[in-house]
Amino acid sequence: MFDTRFGLLIPQRGAEFGVGTLGELLELGPLAEQSPLLSSVWVGDSLTAQPRADSLTLLGALSALTSRVRLGTACMASFPVRDPAVLAYQWASLDRVSGGRMVLGACTGLVGDGVSAAEGEHWGVPDRERGPRLAENIRLCRELWSGKEIDFEGRFRSYRGLAVHPVPVQDPCPVFIAANPWNPAFAERALRRVATLADGWMTAASWPGLFETLWDGLSAQLAEVGRDPAQFPVTVLYNINVGAGRKESLAETARFIRAHENGEDVPAPMVEAWTAAGPPAACATALRTLIEQGATHVILRITAWDQRAQLDRVVNEVLPLV
């Protein structure tokens, strides 16, 4: 699906805390496309939980600014909240405009401390319904992308005689499910959705040992339902900050994540596990380790305020070493 091992996340939420204007951040898309070592460009998504410019609007702009790289959401946290039929129509249109380059990364958007609950209250979506709505909405999108007129009777939505045109260029149009459950009590159910419903898994190596543990669990679930783990796409969101020293790079990453997370402090083990930091060789080693652990595609989020200079270092100094 992806031509290379690496992609770039455009951190549009950074426009809210001084990383750059939306226009400047969008310019990273065509710059990334110039590197043969990057084959995808992604944007984040949220409604009120972590406000930022709308993901679909930005993907439309990126489809005009690029011609080669895959484009997608990492991940669409608002997926269970949006009207799924309207979203199916919008996504099909994006796939047409982009020439068949879209990858829908969908997730529940669950956030602790009541943040996602407060967001969902505006649209009548409690946290307990986000998982079931995610599954139902994926099913509806796929039925609508057939182009056929459908009758749909779901737990949350019902439609009669509904059809969407145009349909996506891609058949099937890929849907990845992002799942990164820290709580073992929820892990089995979340990974089961990935194994049974998704065309690929999207996750984040955001705690020591978490990625390896979840991948072991998902591999077992995939095998149970007759899918080959070795052929299953695994995309991992990972931070990168290239600098003279690891300590300084991790410090800037911590400031970046703190600003992104509404000022909440970030545990040091999380920053360290989730970041390729320091000189190019050290960053390359961290990325190589992720691939050895099972990542088939790594989505890089540059956790620095000088995005352009960092992107240049990533593509010219780090990735060639990997």
Tab-separated table of C-alpha atoms in Angstrom:
chain	number	residue	atom	x	y	z
A	1	MET	CA	0.000	0.000	0.000
A	2	PHE	CA	2.814	2.403	0.858
A	3	ASP	CA	5.850	2.747	-1.388
A	4	THR	CA	8.239	3.420	1.501
A	5	ARG	CA	8.463	2.824	5.230
A	6	PHE	CA	7.808	6.434	6.205
A	7	GLY	CA	5.228	9.209	6.100
A	8	LEU	CA	4.811	12.678	7.597
A	9	LEU	CA	2.124	14.011	9.929
A	10	ILE	CA	1.261	17.682	9.440
A	11	PRO	CA	0.539	18.929	12.983
A	12	GLN	CA	-2.212	21.418	12.176
A	13	ARG	CA	-2.990	21.794	15.881
A	14	GLY	CA	0.402	23.485	16.078
A	15	ALA	CA	-1.159	26.530	14.445
A	16	GLU	CA	-2.897	27.029	17.800
A	17	PHE	CA	0.372	27.255	19.757
A	18	GLY	CA	2.820	29.019	17.490
A	19	VAL	CA	4.336	26.278	15.329
A	20	GLY	CA	3.259	28.077	12.155
A	21	THR	CA	0.263	29.269	10.200
A	22	LEU	CA	-1.995	26.755	8.521
A	23	GLY	CA	-0.613	27.838	5.169
A	24	GLU	CA	2.950	27.258	6.324
A	25	LEU	CA	2.099	23.862	7.737
A	26	LEU	CA	0.300	22.783	4.568
A	27	GLU	CA	3.434	23.639	2.594
A	28	LEU	CA	5.093	20.700	4.333
A	29	GLY	CA	2.966	18.383	2.168
A	30	PRO	CA	4.583	19.151	-1.203
A	31	LEU	CA	7.986	19.371	0.500
A	32	ALA	CA	7.507	15.845	1.833
A	33	GLU	CA	6.465	14.647	-1.608
A	34	GLN	CA	9.811	15.783	-3.002
A	35	SER	CA	11.572	13.107	-0.932
A	36	PRO	CA	11.489	9.585	-2.374
A	37	LEU	CA	11.819	8.318	1.195
A	38	LEU	CA	8.345	9.570	2.219
A	39	SER	CA	5.196	8.095	0.695
A	40	SER	CA	2.364	9.463	2.833
A	41	VAL	CA	1.151	12.717	4.392
A	42	TRP	CA	-1.357	12.791	7.245
A	43	VAL	CA	-3.339	15.271	9.311
A	44	GLY	CA	-4.817	14.956	12.782
A	45	ASP	CA	-8.461	15.382	13.689
A	46	SER	CA	-10.669	16.484	16.561
A	47	LEU	CA	-13.728	18.654	17.053
A	48	THR	CA	-13.793	20.284	20.495
A	49	ALA	CA	-11.631	17.844	22.491
A	50	GLN	CA	-8.410	19.131	20.906
A	51	PRO	CA	-9.502	21.916	18.536
A	52	ARG	CA	-7.732	22.310	15.200
A	53	ALA	CA	-8.522	23.039	11.561
A	54	ASP	CA	-10.882	20.499	9.995
A	55	SER	CA	-9.120	17.413	8.676
A	56	LEU	CA	-11.299	16.961	5.589
A	57	THR	CA	-10.780	20.551	4.489
A	58	LEU	CA	-7.009	20.229	4.857
A	59	LEU	CA	-6.949	16.927	2.981
A	60	GLY	CA	-8.775	18.593	0.102
A	61	ALA	CA	-6.070	21.252	0.011
A	62	LEU	CA	-3.307	18.644	0.204
A	63	SER	CA	-4.832	16.667	-2.651
A	64	ALA	CA	-4.330	19.738	-4.828
A	65	LEU	CA	-0.820	20.438	-3.502
A	66	THR	CA	0.455	16.878	-4.031
A	67	SER	CA	0.172	14.187	-6.672
A	68	ARG	CA	2.083	11.111	-5.461
A	69	VAL	CA	1.853	10.588	-1.698
A	70	ARG	CA	-0.969	8.834	0.065
A	71	LEU	CA	-3.139	11.124	2.195
A	72	GLY	CA	-5.025	10.304	5.362
A	73	THR	CA	-6.132	10.989	8.916
A	74	ALA	CA	-4.000	9.912	11.862
A	75	CYS	CA	-6.467	9.497	13.286
A	76	MET	CA	-10.037	10.748	12.768
A	77	ALA	CA	-11.069	11.075	16.403
A	78	SER	CA	-14.390	12.593	15.357
A	79	PHE	CA	-15.345	9.532	13.295
A	80	PRO	CA	-17.954	8.228	15.779
A	81	VAL	CA	-19.434	11.729	16.158
A	82	ARG	CA	-19.813	12.752	12.511
A	83	ASP	CA	-22.818	11.827	10.384
A	84	PRO	CA	-21.488	8.629	8.744
A	85	ALA	CA	-23.443	8.970	5.490
A	86	VAL	CA	-22.232	12.526	4.947
A	87	LEU	CA	-18.690	11.438	5.807
A	88	ALA	CA	-18.886	8.544	3.325
A	89	TYR	CA	-19.878	11.059	0.637
A	90	GLN	CA	-17.110	13.491	1.597
A	91	TRP	CA	-14.446	10.776	1.730
A	92	ALA	CA	-15.481	9.342	-1.627
A	93	SER	CA	-15.186	12.828	-3.094
A	94	LEU	CA	-11.702	13.206	-1.592
A	95	ASP	CA	-10.634	9.893	-3.080
A	96	ARG	CA	-11.842	11.099	-6.486
A	97	VAL	CA	-10.125	14.477	-6.202
A	98	SER	CA	-6.849	12.892	-5.072
A	99	GLY	CA	-6.852	10.232	-7.769
A	100	GLY	CA	-7.341	7.352	-5.344
A	101	ARG	CA	-4.783	8.213	-2.655
A	102	MET	CA	-6.875	8.355	0.529
A	103	VAL	CA	-6.445	6.211	3.665
A	104	LEU	CA	-9.087	6.720	6.331
A	105	GLY	CA	-7.591	6.270	9.782
A	106	ALA	CA	-10.560	6.066	12.137
A	107	CYS	CA	-10.587	5.854	15.920
A	108	THR	CA	-12.947	6.184	18.866
A	109	GLY	CA	-11.526	9.537	19.934
A	110	LEU	CA	-11.756	8.572	23.598
A	111	VAL	CA	-9.856	10.993	25.825
A	112	GLY	CA	-9.642	10.873	29.601
A	113	ASP	CA	-10.648	13.403	32.260
A	114	GLY	CA	-14.085	13.831	30.666
A	115	VAL	CA	-12.729	15.600	27.567
A	116	SER	CA	-14.255	13.280	24.964
A	117	ALA	CA	-17.433	12.995	27.046
A	118	ALA	CA	-17.841	16.773	26.962
A	119	GLU	CA	-17.263	16.786	23.203
A	120	GLY	CA	-19.710	13.962	22.587
A	121	GLU	CA	-22.409	15.656	24.657
A	122	HIS	CA	-22.783	18.317	21.953
A	123	TRP	CA	-23.774	15.622	19.433
A	124	GLY	CA	-25.466	13.165	21.767
A	125	VAL	CA	-22.629	10.618	21.679
A	126	PRO	CA	-21.576	9.339	25.133
A	127	ASP	CA	-18.163	7.741	25.519
A	128	ARG	CA	-19.673	4.268	25.952
A	129	GLU	CA	-21.090	4.469	22.401
A	130	ARG	CA	-17.930	5.547	20.603
A	131	GLY	CA	-16.632	2.016	20.015
A	132	PRO	CA	-19.928	0.585	18.699
A	133	ARG	CA	-20.478	3.704	16.561
A	134	LEU	CA	-16.993	3.325	15.093
A	135	ALA	CA	-17.806	-0.215	13.997
A	136	GLU	CA	-21.253	0.674	12.649
A	137	ASN	CA	-19.989	3.717	10.754
A	138	ILE	CA	-17.264	1.701	9.028
A	139	ARG	CA	-19.855	-0.821	7.921
A	140	LEU	CA	-22.116	1.924	6.559
A	141	CYS	CA	-19.294	3.683	4.698
A	142	ARG	CA	-18.300	0.476	2.970
A	143	GLU	CA	-21.853	-0.276	1.904
A	144	LEU	CA	-22.312	3.247	0.539
A	145	TRP	CA	-18.980	3.153	-1.318
A	146	SER	CA	-20.393	0.338	-3.439
A	147	GLY	CA	-22.495	2.970	-5.204
A	148	LYS	CA	-25.603	0.849	-4.768
A	149	GLU	CA	-28.811	2.119	-3.240
A	150	ILE	CA	-28.978	0.653	0.242
A	151	ASP	CA	-31.360	0.161	3.113
A	152	PHE	CA	-29.408	0.324	6.352
A	153	GLU	CA	-30.726	-0.531	9.783
A	154	GLY	CA	-28.129	0.068	12.484
A	155	ARG	CA	-28.185	0.579	16.193
A	156	PHE	CA	-27.543	4.311	15.819
A	157	ARG	CA	-28.472	5.191	12.204
A	158	SER	CA	-31.074	4.040	9.729
A	159	TYR	CA	-31.396	4.931	6.041
A	160	ARG	CA	-33.775	3.949	3.271
A	161	GLY	CA	-32.933	3.946	-0.407
A	162	LEU	CA	-29.672	5.858	0.126
A	163	ALA	CA	-26.862	5.973	-2.435
A	164	VAL	CA	-23.620	7.967	-2.606
A	165	HIS	CA	-22.099	9.257	-5.839
A	166	PRO	CA	-19.344	9.553	-6.802
A	167	VAL	CA	-17.833	6.432	-5.283
A	168	PRO	CA	-14.147	6.224	-4.333
A	169	VAL	CA	-11.570	5.431	-6.994
A	170	GLN	CA	-10.185	2.694	-4.748
A	171	ASP	CA	-12.143	-0.512	-4.354
A	172	PRO	CA	-11.914	-1.225	-1.528
A	173	CYS	CA	-11.178	2.227	-0.162
A	174	PRO	CA	-8.847	1.455	2.786
A	175	VAL	CA	-9.959	2.020	6.365
A	176	PHE	CA	-7.428	1.654	9.153
A	177	ILE	CA	-8.503	1.562	12.796
A	178	ALA	CA	-6.334	3.394	15.302
A	179	ALA	CA	-6.190	1.588	18.628
A	180	ASN	CA	-3.678	2.243	21.387
A	181	PRO	CA	-5.369	0.967	24.564
A	182	TRP	CA	-3.218	1.373	27.647
A	183	ASN	CA	-5.762	-0.408	29.850
A	184	PRO	CA	-5.565	-4.200	29.385
A	185	ALA	CA	-9.266	-4.426	30.261
A	186	PHE	CA	-10.131	-2.674	26.990
A	187	ALA	CA	-7.329	-3.996	24.800
A	188	GLU	CA	-8.916	-7.275	23.677
A	189	ARG	CA	-12.136	-5.625	22.501
A	190	ALA	CA	-10.313	-2.780	20.735
A	191	LEU	CA	-7.916	-5.132	18.967
A	192	ARG	CA	-10.781	-7.429	17.967
A	193	ARG	CA	-12.335	-4.518	16.043
A	194	VAL	CA	-9.048	-4.016	14.241
A	195	ALA	CA	-8.721	-7.703	13.393
A	196	THR	CA	-12.268	-8.091	12.101
A	197	LEU	CA	-13.078	-4.691	10.550
A	198	ALA	CA	-9.897	-2.906	9.466
A	199	ASP	CA	-7.657	-2.955	6.412
A	200	GLY	CA	-4.749	-1.986	8.665
A	201	TRP	CA	-3.811	-1.023	12.203
A	202	MET	CA	-2.748	2.442	13.322
A	203	THR	CA	-1.152	2.873	16.722
A	204	ALA	CA	1.443	4.843	18.678
A	205	ALA	CA	4.488	3.542	20.543
A	206	SER	CA	3.654	5.930	23.359
A	207	TRP	CA	4.797	3.916	26.396
A	208	PRO	CA	7.681	1.512	27.007
A	209	GLY	CA	6.749	-1.917	25.672
A	210	LEU	CA	3.228	-0.905	24.657
A	211	PHE	CA	3.577	-1.370	20.903
A	212	GLU	CA	5.152	-4.805	21.197
A	213	THR	CA	2.492	-5.964	23.684
A	214	LEU	CA	-0.391	-4.752	21.543
A	215	TRP	CA	1.100	-6.181	18.359
A	216	ASP	CA	1.439	-9.593	20.002
A	217	GLY	CA	-2.219	-9.409	21.002
A	218	LEU	CA	-3.382	-8.245	17.586
A	219	SER	CA	-1.306	-10.895	15.804
A	220	ALA	CA	-3.105	-13.565	17.810
A	221	GLN	CA	-6.495	-12.042	17.030
A	222	LEU	CA	-5.674	-11.803	13.316
A	223	ALA	CA	-4.655	-15.462	13.238
A	224	GLU	CA	-7.904	-16.417	15.005
A	225	VAL	CA	-10.013	-14.830	12.252
A	226	GLY	CA	-7.897	-16.288	9.454
A	227	ARG	CA	-5.824	-13.215	8.551
A	228	ASP	CA	-2.060	-13.364	8.134
A	229	PRO	CA	-0.309	-10.947	10.543
A	230	ALA	CA	2.709	-10.840	8.209
A	231	GLN	CA	0.511	-9.315	5.490
A	232	PHE	CA	-1.383	-6.890	7.713
A	233	PRO	CA	-0.390	-3.187	7.448
A	234	VAL	CA	0.842	-1.722	10.732
A	235	THR	CA	1.253	2.056	10.861
A	236	VAL	CA	2.893	3.594	13.918
A	237	LEU	CA	2.722	7.285	14.823
A	238	TYR	CA	6.102	8.306	16.201
A	239	ASN	CA	7.679	11.585	17.223
A	240	ILE	CA	11.013	12.780	15.898
A	241	ASN	CA	13.258	15.639	16.969
A	242	VAL	CA	16.736	15.812	15.468
A	243	GLY	CA	19.326	17.718	17.466
A	244	ALA	CA	22.827	17.797	18.862
A	245	GLY	CA	21.831	15.984	22.045
A	246	ARG	CA	19.073	13.599	23.105
A	247	LYS	CA	18.317	15.556	26.277
A	248	GLU	CA	17.624	18.811	24.413
A	249	SER	CA	15.554	17.055	21.741
A	250	LEU	CA	13.434	15.289	24.348
A	251	ALA	CA	12.907	18.554	26.221
A	252	GLU	CA	11.527	20.273	23.120
A	253	THR	CA	9.366	17.234	22.397
A	254	ALA	CA	7.935	17.391	25.918
A	255	ARG	CA	7.088	21.076	25.445
A	256	PHE	CA	5.466	20.297	22.093
A	257	ILE	CA	3.321	17.461	23.441
A	258	ARG	CA	2.355	19.510	26.503
A	259	ALA	CA	1.137	22.348	24.290
A	260	HIS	CA	-0.691	19.861	22.066
A	261	GLU	CA	-2.398	18.258	25.068
A	262	ASN	CA	-3.864	21.494	26.441
A	263	GLY	CA	-0.974	22.140	28.824
A	264	GLU	CA	-1.049	18.780	30.601
A	265	ASP	CA	2.278	17.490	31.878
A	266	VAL	CA	3.706	14.542	29.963
A	267	PRO	CA	5.391	11.659	31.836
A	268	ALA	CA	9.063	11.412	30.939
A	269	PRO	CA	8.859	7.666	30.119
A	270	MET	CA	6.164	8.443	27.568
A	271	VAL	CA	8.257	11.115	25.848
A	272	GLU	CA	11.315	8.875	25.787
A	273	ALA	CA	9.500	5.812	24.448
A	274	TRP	CA	7.576	7.786	21.833
A	275	THR	CA	10.395	9.836	20.311
A	276	ALA	CA	13.372	9.384	18.023
A	277	ALA	CA	15.574	12.067	19.560
A	278	GLY	CA	19.083	13.438	19.274
A	279	PRO	CA	21.702	13.068	16.531
A	280	PRO	CA	20.696	11.513	13.183
A	281	ALA	CA	22.299	8.147	13.930
A	282	ALA	CA	20.402	7.829	17.220
A	283	CYS	CA	17.120	8.750	15.513
A	284	ALA	CA	17.771	6.213	12.769
A	285	THR	CA	18.397	3.492	15.344
A	286	ALA	CA	15.082	4.219	17.067
A	287	LEU	CA	13.195	4.052	13.766
A	288	ARG	CA	14.953	0.854	12.750
A	289	THR	CA	13.920	-0.713	16.060
A	290	LEU	CA	10.257	0.118	15.385
A	291	ILE	CA	10.440	-1.612	12.028
A	292	GLU	CA	12.106	-4.652	13.553
A	293	GLN	CA	9.281	-4.819	16.093
A	294	GLY	CA	6.651	-5.006	13.349
A	295	ALA	CA	5.876	-1.508	12.030
A	296	THR	CA	5.336	-1.582	8.266
A	297	HIS	CA	4.879	2.203	7.971
A	298	VAL	CA	6.010	4.885	10.427
A	299	ILE	CA	4.175	8.214	10.474
A	300	LEU	CA	6.616	10.829	11.716
A	301	ARG	CA	5.413	13.774	13.768
A	302	ILE	CA	8.073	16.459	14.008
A	303	THR	CA	7.936	17.731	17.590
A	304	ALA	CA	9.753	21.008	16.996
A	305	TRP	CA	8.760	24.564	16.268
A	306	ASP	CA	11.008	24.808	13.187
A	307	GLN	CA	9.178	22.239	11.102
A	308	ARG	CA	10.907	22.992	7.794
A	309	ALA	CA	14.446	22.734	9.112
A	310	GLN	CA	13.588	19.518	10.930
A	311	LEU	CA	11.946	18.006	7.849
A	312	ASP	CA	15.095	18.739	5.874
A	313	ARG	CA	17.221	16.973	8.485
A	314	VAL	CA	14.842	14.008	8.654
A	315	VAL	CA	14.858	13.323	4.906
A	316	ASN	CA	18.526	14.115	4.309
A	317	GLU	CA	20.268	12.979	7.491
A	318	VAL	CA	18.065	10.417	9.275
A	319	LEU	CA	16.051	8.356	6.791
A	320	PRO	CA	19.009	7.525	4.521
A	321	LEU	CA	20.580	5.797	7.549
A	322	VAL	CA	17.487	3.634	8.048
